[in-house]
Amino acid sequence: MSNTVRLAGAPLEIGVLLLSPCSPLTLGALIEPFSLANAARGETVFECRVFSCDGKPVTSPGGLPLPVHGGLPADFSGHAMFVAAERAESSVHDTTLLPWLAALAGRRVALGGVHAGGHWLARAGVLDGYRATVHWEALGDFVERFDAVIASQQLFEIDRDRFTSSGGMATLDMTLTLIEQWVGRDLALRLSERLCLERVRPATERQRVPLAAQLGGQQPKLTEAIQLMEANLEEPLTTDEISRYVGLSRRQLERLFKQFLNALPSKYYLELRLMRAQRFLQRTDRSVVQIGLSCGFSSGPHFSTAYRARFGITPREERAQYSQFGGPDAAVGAPVERDAGR
């Protein structure tokens, strides 16, 4: 995590470029936290301006016009510029937008992309060598087209001076995380409380990619195998058992997993169990031991070792960290999922 960058008395200039159509949710998730930060501090911490390629209002998917401050600012040299886009296909703006983005990068302006905004940054060549993400619906095309970009399935990515979000509420998570880095943790906590957020999701969380979309509906055996895994997280099946249930040899099943998911069945299964454990640690009041058992780990040390290997911290550290940043123990009245068996 980067150090706080704001100097006392010097507002951070933030730009947001909207490409039509643009969702009001996307725009709000980007600029509302900055506006609330100013109100919370009683001073101008951020100066935000919204732009379009031609200086005209941008239309939302529902036909609502979104006003802007003007067209592409030729001399923008603020702290960061975000590109918010719902679509990734080519447009008439290519000849002006792509060179403009490259020029911003040359002036060391930090660049962000929201939803499909990462596509435009990648097309301008300013994401080469950076980790980046886009919405899961566009991720496959993104990976194929931009092999110089380190694509991920995370909710958002913050890699040095490049920030990308998968869209939707992940944009709010990213914006609050950036405010924490740029101004401070206390302000980010106050904003999350003001927005009634149970928690700010970290960049390490992956997008929930629907299986049918991920596999294209063309691999029923693979889909069936994963459904078996998801239905048996507390008492995991062996790879041989899964192979037998779906009517494939172990080698055939492993080949399918490697081809479409780039992982062996056992590794993918472990990932499902660990992601479930993380959700339970963050969203329930079950004990660490109970969570380990419910996710198929027969012993505490085994659970702790596997969890640390995946997330870099132990289950107990995960719970303590989450409690400090808006978790169930950090705020009176925060919703907690209760274990029905307790």
Coordinates of C-alpha atoms in Angstrom, one line a residue:
M1 CA 0.0 0.0 0.0
S2 CA 1.4 3.4 -1.0
N3 CA 2.1 6.2 1.4
T4 CA -0.3 9.1 1.9
V5 CA 0.3 11.5 -1.0
R6 CA -1.7 14.6 -0.2
L7 CA 0.2 17.6 0.9
A8 CA -1.4 19.8 3.5
G9 CA -3.6 22.5 1.9
A10 CA -3.1 21.1 -1.7
P11 CA -6.2 19.5 -3.1
L12 CA -5.8 16.5 -5.3
E13 CA -7.2 17.1 -8.8
I14 CA -9.3 14.2 -10.1
G15 CA -10.7 13.8 -13.6
V16 CA -13.3 11.4 -14.8
L17 CA -13.8 10.8 -18.5
L18 CA -17.3 9.4 -19.4
L19 CA -17.7 7.4 -22.6
S20 CA -21.3 6.9 -23.8
P21 CA -23.3 5.1 -22.6
C22 CA -22.2 5.4 -19.0
S23 CA -24.1 4.2 -15.9
P24 CA -25.0 6.8 -13.2
L25 CA -24.0 4.1 -10.7
T26 CA -20.5 4.1 -12.1
L27 CA -20.3 7.8 -12.0
G28 CA -21.6 8.0 -8.5
A29 CA -19.3 5.3 -7.2
L30 CA -16.4 7.3 -8.5
I31 CA -17.1 10.8 -7.5
E32 CA -19.4 10.6 -4.5
P33 CA -16.7 9.4 -2.1
F34 CA -14.5 12.3 -3.1
S35 CA -17.4 14.8 -2.5
L36 CA -18.1 13.1 0.9
A37 CA -14.4 13.4 1.8
N38 CA -14.5 17.1 1.3
A39 CA -17.6 17.4 3.4
A40 CA -16.2 15.2 6.2
R41 CA -13.0 17.2 6.4
G42 CA -14.6 20.6 6.0
E43 CA -12.1 21.5 3.3
T44 CA -11.4 20.8 -0.4
V45 CA -9.4 17.6 -0.3
F46 CA -10.3 16.6 -3.9
E47 CA -11.2 18.7 -6.9
C48 CA -13.3 16.6 -9.3
R49 CA -14.2 17.4 -12.8
V50 CA -16.1 15.3 -15.3
F51 CA -15.4 15.2 -19.0
S52 CA -16.6 13.7 -22.3
C53 CA -14.8 13.4 -25.6
D54 CA -16.8 16.2 -27.3
G55 CA -17.8 18.3 -24.2
K56 CA -21.4 17.3 -24.6
P57 CA -23.5 15.4 -21.9
V58 CA -23.1 11.6 -22.0
T59 CA -26.1 9.4 -22.2
S60 CA -26.8 6.7 -19.6
P61 CA -28.1 3.2 -20.7
G62 CA -31.5 4.4 -19.6
G63 CA -31.4 7.6 -21.6
L64 CA -30.5 9.9 -18.8
P65 CA -28.1 12.7 -19.8
L66 CA -25.1 13.0 -17.5
P67 CA -23.7 16.6 -17.6
V68 CA -19.9 17.2 -17.9
H69 CA -17.6 20.1 -17.3
G70 CA -16.2 20.0 -20.8
G71 CA -14.3 18.1 -23.5
L72 CA -10.9 16.5 -23.3
P73 CA -8.6 18.9 -21.4
A74 CA -5.5 19.1 -23.4
D75 CA -3.4 20.4 -20.5
F76 CA -4.7 18.1 -17.7
S77 CA -1.9 17.4 -15.3
G78 CA -3.8 16.6 -12.1
H79 CA -3.3 13.6 -9.8
A80 CA -5.5 11.0 -11.6
M81 CA -7.8 10.6 -14.6
F82 CA -10.4 7.8 -14.7
V83 CA -12.0 6.4 -17.8
A84 CA -15.6 5.1 -17.2
A85 CA -17.0 3.0 -20.0
E86 CA -19.7 0.3 -20.3
R87 CA -18.5 -0.8 -23.7
A88 CA -15.1 -1.8 -25.1
E89 CA -15.7 -1.7 -28.9
S90 CA -14.1 0.8 -31.2
S91 CA -15.7 4.2 -31.6
V92 CA -15.2 7.5 -33.5
H93 CA -13.2 8.8 -30.5
D94 CA -10.2 6.5 -31.2
T95 CA -8.2 9.1 -33.1
T96 CA -8.4 11.7 -30.3
L97 CA -8.9 9.6 -27.1
L98 CA -6.0 7.1 -27.4
P99 CA -3.3 9.7 -28.1
W100 CA -4.7 11.8 -25.3
L101 CA -4.4 9.0 -22.8
A102 CA -0.9 8.2 -23.9
A103 CA 0.0 11.9 -23.4
L104 CA -1.4 11.8 -19.9
A105 CA 0.7 8.8 -19.1
G106 CA 3.7 10.7 -20.5
R107 CA 3.0 13.5 -18.0
R108 CA 2.9 10.9 -15.2
V109 CA -0.8 11.4 -14.5
A110 CA -2.2 8.3 -12.7
L111 CA -4.8 6.5 -14.8
G112 CA -7.8 4.5 -13.9
G113 CA -10.3 2.4 -15.8
V114 CA -13.8 1.4 -14.6
H115 CA -15.9 -1.5 -16.0
A116 CA -14.7 -1.5 -19.6
G117 CA -12.5 1.5 -19.1
G118 CA -9.5 -0.7 -18.8
H119 CA -9.9 -1.7 -22.5
W120 CA -9.4 1.9 -23.5
L121 CA -6.3 2.3 -21.4
A122 CA -4.9 -1.0 -22.8
R123 CA -5.6 0.1 -26.4
A124 CA -3.7 3.3 -25.6
G125 CA -0.7 1.2 -24.5
V126 CA -0.7 2.6 -21.0
L127 CA -1.4 -0.7 -19.2
D128 CA 1.5 -2.7 -20.6
G129 CA 3.2 -4.5 -17.8
Y130 CA 0.5 -3.6 -15.3
R131 CA -2.0 -5.7 -13.5
A132 CA -5.5 -4.8 -14.6
T133 CA -9.1 -6.0 -14.5
V134 CA -12.3 -5.4 -16.3
H135 CA -15.9 -6.7 -15.9
W136 CA -16.0 -10.4 -16.1
E137 CA -18.2 -10.3 -19.3
A138 CA -15.4 -8.6 -21.1
L139 CA -12.5 -10.3 -19.5
G140 CA -12.0 -13.1 -22.0
D141 CA -11.7 -10.6 -24.9
F142 CA -9.4 -8.5 -22.8
V143 CA -7.0 -11.3 -22.2
E144 CA -6.9 -12.3 -25.9
R145 CA -6.4 -8.8 -27.2
F146 CA -3.9 -7.4 -24.7
D147 CA -1.2 -10.0 -23.9
A148 CA 1.2 -7.3 -22.6
V149 CA -1.3 -6.6 -19.8
I150 CA -1.3 -8.8 -16.7
A151 CA -5.1 -9.5 -16.6
S152 CA -6.8 -10.6 -13.4
Q153 CA -10.2 -11.6 -12.2
Q154 CA -10.0 -9.4 -9.1
L155 CA -12.7 -6.9 -8.2
F156 CA -10.2 -4.2 -8.7
E157 CA -6.5 -3.7 -9.2
I158 CA -4.2 -1.0 -7.9
D159 CA -0.8 -1.4 -9.5
R160 CA 1.5 1.6 -8.9
D161 CA -0.1 4.5 -10.8
R162 CA -2.8 2.4 -12.6
F163 CA -6.2 1.6 -11.1
T164 CA -8.8 -0.6 -12.7
S165 CA -12.2 -1.8 -11.5
S166 CA -14.6 -4.5 -12.7
G167 CA -17.4 -2.0 -12.4
G168 CA -20.6 -1.8 -10.2
M169 CA -20.0 -1.6 -6.5
A170 CA -16.4 -2.8 -7.0
T171 CA -15.7 0.8 -8.1
L172 CA -16.8 2.1 -4.7
D173 CA -14.4 -0.4 -3.0
M174 CA -11.6 0.8 -5.2
T175 CA -12.3 4.5 -4.7
L176 CA -12.4 4.2 -0.9
T177 CA -9.2 2.2 -1.0
L178 CA -7.5 4.9 -3.0
I179 CA -8.7 7.6 -0.6
E180 CA -7.2 5.5 2.2
Q181 CA -3.9 5.5 0.4
W182 CA -3.9 9.1 -0.8
V183 CA -5.3 10.8 2.4
G184 CA -5.4 8.3 5.2
R185 CA -7.2 5.4 6.8
D186 CA -9.3 7.4 9.3
L187 CA -11.0 9.3 6.5
A188 CA -11.7 6.1 4.5
L189 CA -13.3 4.5 7.6
R190 CA -15.5 7.6 8.2
L191 CA -16.6 7.5 4.6
S192 CA -17.4 3.8 4.7
E193 CA -19.6 4.4 7.8
R194 CA -21.2 7.4 6.1
L195 CA -22.1 5.2 3.1
C196 CA -23.4 2.4 5.4
L197 CA -20.9 -0.1 4.0
E198 CA -20.6 -3.3 6.1
R199 CA -17.0 -3.5 4.8
V200 CA -14.7 -2.3 2.0
R201 CA -13.8 -5.3 0.0
P202 CA -10.1 -5.7 -0.6
A203 CA -8.5 -6.0 -4.1
T204 CA -7.6 -9.6 -3.3
E205 CA -11.3 -10.7 -3.7
R206 CA -12.2 -12.1 -7.1
Q207 CA -15.2 -11.3 -9.2
R208 CA -17.9 -13.9 -9.0
V209 CA -17.9 -15.2 -12.5
P210 CA -21.0 -17.3 -13.4
L211 CA -19.8 -20.7 -14.3
A212 CA -21.9 -20.9 -17.5
A213 CA -20.4 -17.6 -18.7
Q214 CA -16.9 -18.8 -17.8
L215 CA -17.2 -22.0 -19.7
G216 CA -19.6 -20.9 -22.4
G217 CA -22.0 -23.8 -21.7
Q218 CA -19.8 -26.1 -23.9
Q219 CA -18.3 -28.2 -21.2
P220 CA -21.1 -30.0 -19.3
K221 CA -18.7 -32.5 -17.7
L222 CA -16.5 -29.7 -16.3
T223 CA -19.6 -27.8 -15.1
E224 CA -20.9 -30.9 -13.4
A225 CA -17.5 -31.5 -11.7
I226 CA -17.4 -28.0 -10.3
Q227 CA -21.0 -28.2 -9.1
L228 CA -20.1 -31.4 -7.2
M229 CA -17.2 -29.5 -5.6
E230 CA -19.4 -26.6 -4.6
A231 CA -22.0 -29.0 -3.1
N232 CA -19.3 -30.8 -1.1
L233 CA -17.1 -28.2 0.6
E234 CA -17.5 -29.5 4.1
E235 CA -16.6 -33.1 3.3
P236 CA -14.4 -32.8 0.1
L237 CA -14.5 -35.5 -2.5
T238 CA -11.3 -36.9 -3.9
T239 CA -10.4 -36.3 -7.6
D240 CA -11.0 -40.0 -8.3
E241 CA -14.5 -39.8 -6.8
I242 CA -15.4 -36.7 -8.9
S243 CA -14.0 -38.4 -12.0
R244 CA -16.2 -41.4 -11.4
Y245 CA -19.3 -39.4 -10.7
V246 CA -19.0 -37.4 -14.0
G247 CA -18.0 -40.4 -16.1
L248 CA -14.4 -39.4 -16.9
S249 CA -11.0 -40.8 -16.2
R250 CA -8.9 -38.9 -13.7
R251 CA -6.6 -37.9 -16.5
Q252 CA -9.4 -36.6 -18.7
L253 CA -10.8 -34.5 -15.8
E254 CA -7.4 -33.0 -15.1
R255 CA -6.9 -32.2 -18.7
L256 CA -10.3 -30.3 -18.8
F257 CA -9.4 -28.3 -15.7
K258 CA -6.0 -27.4 -17.0
Q259 CA -7.4 -26.4 -20.4
F260 CA -10.3 -24.2 -19.2
L261 CA -9.4 -23.2 -15.7
N262 CA -5.6 -23.4 -15.7
A263 CA -5.5 -25.5 -12.5
L264 CA -5.7 -29.1 -11.4
P265 CA -9.0 -30.2 -9.9
S266 CA -7.5 -30.4 -6.4
K267 CA -6.1 -26.9 -6.5
Y268 CA -9.4 -25.5 -7.9
Y269 CA -11.3 -27.3 -5.1
L270 CA -9.0 -25.9 -2.5
E271 CA -9.5 -22.4 -3.8
L272 CA -13.3 -22.8 -3.5
R273 CA -12.9 -24.0 0.1
L274 CA -10.6 -21.1 1.0
M275 CA -12.8 -18.5 -0.5
R276 CA -15.7 -19.9 1.4
A277 CA -13.6 -19.8 4.6
Q278 CA -12.7 -16.1 3.9
R279 CA -16.4 -15.2 3.5
F280 CA -17.3 -16.9 6.8
L281 CA -14.4 -15.2 8.6
Q282 CA -15.5 -11.8 7.4
R283 CA -19.3 -12.2 7.6
T284 CA -20.2 -14.6 10.4
D285 CA -19.5 -15.0 14.1
R286 CA -18.5 -18.6 13.9
S287 CA -15.3 -19.6 15.6
V288 CA -12.2 -20.2 13.4
V289 CA -12.3 -23.9 14.3
Q290 CA -15.9 -24.2 13.2
I291 CA -15.1 -22.4 9.9
G292 CA -12.2 -24.7 9.2
L293 CA -14.3 -27.8 9.8
S294 CA -17.2 -26.4 7.6
C295 CA -14.7 -25.8 4.8
G296 CA -13.2 -29.3 4.8
F297 CA -10.1 -28.8 7.0
S298 CA -9.8 -31.6 9.6
S299 CA -7.3 -29.7 11.8
G300 CA -6.6 -26.2 12.8
P301 CA -2.9 -26.2 11.7
H302 CA -3.9 -27.6 8.3
F303 CA -6.5 -24.8 7.9
S304 CA -4.1 -22.1 9.1
T305 CA -1.3 -23.2 6.8
A306 CA -3.5 -23.4 3.7
Y307 CA -5.1 -20.1 4.5
R308 CA -1.8 -18.3 4.9
A309 CA -0.4 -19.8 1.7
R310 CA -3.4 -18.4 -0.2
F311 CA -4.0 -15.0 1.5
G312 CA -0.7 -14.2 3.2
I313 CA -2.3 -14.1 6.7
T314 CA -3.7 -16.6 9.1
P315 CA -7.5 -17.0 9.7
R316 CA -7.3 -15.3 13.0
E317 CA -5.4 -12.4 11.5
E318 CA -8.0 -12.2 8.8
R319 CA -10.8 -11.9 11.3
A320 CA -8.9 -9.3 13.4
Q321 CA -8.0 -7.3 10.3
Y322 CA -11.6 -7.3 9.1
S323 CA -12.9 -6.3 12.5
Q324 CA -10.7 -3.2 12.5
F325 CA -12.0 -2.1 9.1
G326 CA -15.7 -2.1 9.5
G327 CA -16.3 -5.7 10.4
P328 CA -19.1 -7.0 12.6
D329 CA -17.1 -6.4 15.8
A330 CA -16.1 -2.8 14.8
A331 CA -19.6 -1.3 14.7
V332 CA -22.6 -1.7 16.8
G333 CA -25.6 -2.9 14.8
A334 CA -23.6 -4.2 11.9
P335 CA -25.3 -7.2 10.3
V336 CA -23.8 -10.6 11.3
E337 CA -24.8 -13.9 9.8
R338 CA -25.6 -16.2 12.7
D339 CA -24.8 -19.9 12.7
A340 CA -28.2 -21.6 12.9
G341 CA -26.8 -24.5 14.8
R342 CA -25.5 -22.3 17.7

